[in-house]
Amino acid sequence: MNNNLIQEVRNALDEWLDAFNNNDIEALMAVYDPEIMYANSAKPVEIGIPTVKEGFINSFSIKPKVFFKEEQVIAVEGLGYVAGQFRIAGTSTEDSSEMSESGRVVVIFRKNDLGEWKLIFDMDNRPPDVTI
């Protein structure tokens, strides 16, 4: 296993986490590949940055923060995979109560022609064994 590639993929995920936690939609979309497929367990599959962006704009209304616990990283030339647990917390726009959900996520990054790691596939679910 190539530790440099693994670190590059972790760095790309850290960019995503920073952008999400700052609710910075443009920085977040900059991490995505134009061919992104986003499979969230709560809604139909979204394909392409414009569709994914619309969903995140809506979710940013609660000012969410994500907490992530890595479970596995695999990277080979041009492709990287990260799996882990997450918890997202935010504040309801209706009554200011705290909202949160937890689950497991798998993300796949692909290195583009410019040498940048871009998120190409993002899938999450809500299994009962998540502890974060």
Short mmCIF file of C-alpha atoms in Angstrom, two decimals:
data_model
loop_
_atom_site.label_atom_id
_atom_site.label_comp_id
_atom_site.label_asym_id
_atom_site.label_seq_id
_atom_site.Cartn_x
_atom_site.Cartn_y
_atom_site.Cartn_z
CA MET A 1 0.00 0.00 0.00
CA ASN A 2 1.27 3.46 -0.89
CA ASN A 3 1.23 5.67 2.22
CA ASN A 4 1.69 8.84 0.15
CA LEU A 5 -1.46 8.09 -1.86
CA ILE A 6 -3.37 7.30 1.32
CA GLN A 7 -2.34 10.65 2.79
CA GLU A 8 -3.36 12.46 -0.40
CA VAL A 9 -6.83 10.90 -0.19
CA ARG A 10 -7.08 11.79 3.51
CA ASN A 11 -6.11 15.36 2.62
CA ALA A 12 -8.89 15.50 0.02
CA LEU A 13 -11.38 14.25 2.61
CA ASP A 14 -10.10 16.88 5.07
CA GLU A 15 -10.80 19.55 2.43
CA TRP A 16 -14.36 18.26 2.18
CA LEU A 17 -14.77 18.20 5.98
CA ASP A 18 -13.41 21.75 6.35
CA ALA A 19 -15.66 23.11 3.60
CA PHE A 20 -18.73 21.35 5.02
CA ASN A 21 -18.05 22.47 8.59
CA ASN A 22 -17.62 26.05 7.38
CA ASN A 23 -20.84 25.72 5.36
CA ASP A 24 -18.83 26.98 2.37
CA ILE A 25 -20.78 25.72 -0.64
CA GLU A 26 -18.24 26.83 -3.25
CA ALA A 27 -15.30 25.23 -1.45
CA LEU A 28 -17.37 22.08 -0.95
CA MET A 29 -18.31 21.82 -4.62
CA ALA A 30 -14.65 22.34 -5.58
CA VAL A 31 -13.91 18.95 -3.98
CA TYR A 32 -16.45 17.15 -6.19
CA ASP A 33 -15.79 15.60 -9.59
CA PRO A 34 -18.21 16.83 -12.30
CA GLU A 35 -19.47 13.22 -12.56
CA ILE A 36 -20.22 12.87 -8.83
CA MET A 37 -22.82 10.29 -7.82
CA TYR A 38 -24.24 11.04 -4.38
CA ALA A 39 -26.33 8.28 -2.81
CA ASN A 40 -27.75 9.53 0.47
CA SER A 41 -29.92 7.01 2.27
CA ALA A 42 -32.70 9.55 2.75
CA LYS A 43 -33.29 10.60 -0.87
CA PRO A 44 -32.90 9.57 -4.52
CA VAL A 45 -29.45 9.41 -6.13
CA GLU A 46 -28.08 12.78 -7.20
CA ILE A 47 -25.71 12.98 -10.18
CA GLY A 48 -23.58 15.96 -11.13
CA ILE A 49 -22.40 19.01 -9.22
CA PRO A 50 -25.48 21.23 -9.91
CA THR A 51 -27.84 18.65 -8.41
CA VAL A 52 -25.59 17.88 -5.44
CA LYS A 53 -25.04 21.61 -4.83
CA GLU A 54 -28.77 22.26 -4.60
CA GLY A 55 -29.13 19.59 -1.92
CA PHE A 56 -26.28 21.00 0.16
CA ILE A 57 -27.58 24.57 -0.10
CA ASN A 58 -30.83 23.34 1.45
CA SER A 59 -29.06 21.36 4.19
CA PHE A 60 -26.80 24.29 5.12
CA SER A 61 -29.86 26.13 6.48
CA ILE A 62 -29.37 24.24 9.77
CA LYS A 63 -25.66 25.26 9.96
CA PRO A 64 -24.49 21.64 10.18
CA LYS A 65 -21.19 20.37 11.50
CA VAL A 66 -19.94 16.88 10.77
CA PHE A 67 -17.82 14.69 13.03
CA PHE A 68 -15.99 11.85 11.30
CA LYS A 69 -14.31 8.66 12.52
CA GLU A 70 -12.19 6.89 9.90
CA GLU A 71 -12.54 3.12 9.66
CA GLN A 72 -10.64 2.30 6.46
CA VAL A 73 -8.63 3.99 3.70
CA ILE A 74 -7.40 2.30 0.53
CA ALA A 75 -5.58 4.11 -2.27
CA VAL A 76 -4.05 3.00 -5.53
CA GLU A 77 -2.83 5.12 -8.40
CA GLY A 78 -5.70 7.36 -9.42
CA LEU A 79 -8.36 6.01 -7.04
CA GLY A 80 -8.91 6.27 -3.30
CA TYR A 81 -11.59 4.98 -0.93
CA VAL A 82 -12.47 6.08 2.60
CA ALA A 83 -15.03 4.47 4.90
CA GLY A 84 -16.06 5.66 8.31
CA GLN A 85 -18.70 6.76 10.75
CA PHE A 86 -20.20 10.24 10.87
CA ARG A 87 -22.45 12.34 13.01
CA ILE A 88 -23.99 15.54 11.68
CA ALA A 89 -25.42 18.09 14.10
CA GLY A 90 -27.20 21.35 13.38
CA THR A 91 -29.88 23.70 14.63
CA SER A 92 -33.49 23.50 13.50
CA THR A 93 -34.69 26.57 11.63
CA GLU A 94 -38.18 26.03 13.05
CA ASP A 95 -37.57 25.93 16.81
CA SER A 96 -33.77 26.25 17.29
CA SER A 97 -33.55 22.74 18.74
CA GLU A 98 -30.47 20.63 18.07
CA MET A 99 -30.81 18.11 15.25
CA SER A 100 -28.42 15.25 14.61
CA GLU A 101 -28.06 12.01 12.73
CA SER A 102 -25.36 9.37 12.56
CA GLY A 103 -24.36 6.81 10.02
CA ARG A 104 -21.64 5.24 7.98
CA VAL A 105 -20.21 6.69 4.77
CA VAL A 106 -18.13 5.42 1.87
CA VAL A 107 -16.50 7.97 -0.41
CA ILE A 108 -14.40 7.33 -3.50
CA PHE A 109 -11.97 9.90 -4.84
CA ARG A 110 -10.53 9.92 -8.34
CA LYS A 111 -7.38 11.77 -9.35
CA ASN A 112 -8.03 14.01 -12.35
CA ASP A 113 -5.67 15.03 -15.17
CA LEU A 114 -4.45 17.98 -13.10
CA GLY A 115 -3.40 15.66 -10.26
CA GLU A 116 -6.27 16.75 -7.99
CA TRP A 117 -8.26 14.25 -5.95
CA LYS A 118 -11.98 14.79 -6.59
CA LEU A 119 -14.92 13.09 -4.93
CA ILE A 120 -16.59 10.85 -7.53
CA PHE A 121 -18.88 8.70 -5.35
CA ASP A 122 -20.47 9.39 -1.94
CA MET A 123 -22.83 6.95 -0.25
CA ASP A 124 -24.10 6.82 3.30
CA ASN A 125 -26.48 4.76 5.38
CA ARG A 126 -27.83 4.65 8.92
CA PRO A 127 -26.88 1.25 10.41
CA PRO A 128 -27.51 0.44 14.08
CA ASP A 129 -23.84 -0.22 14.95
CA VAL A 130 -22.60 3.37 14.54
CA THR A 131 -21.09 4.66 17.79
CA ILE A 132 -20.04 8.23 17.00
#
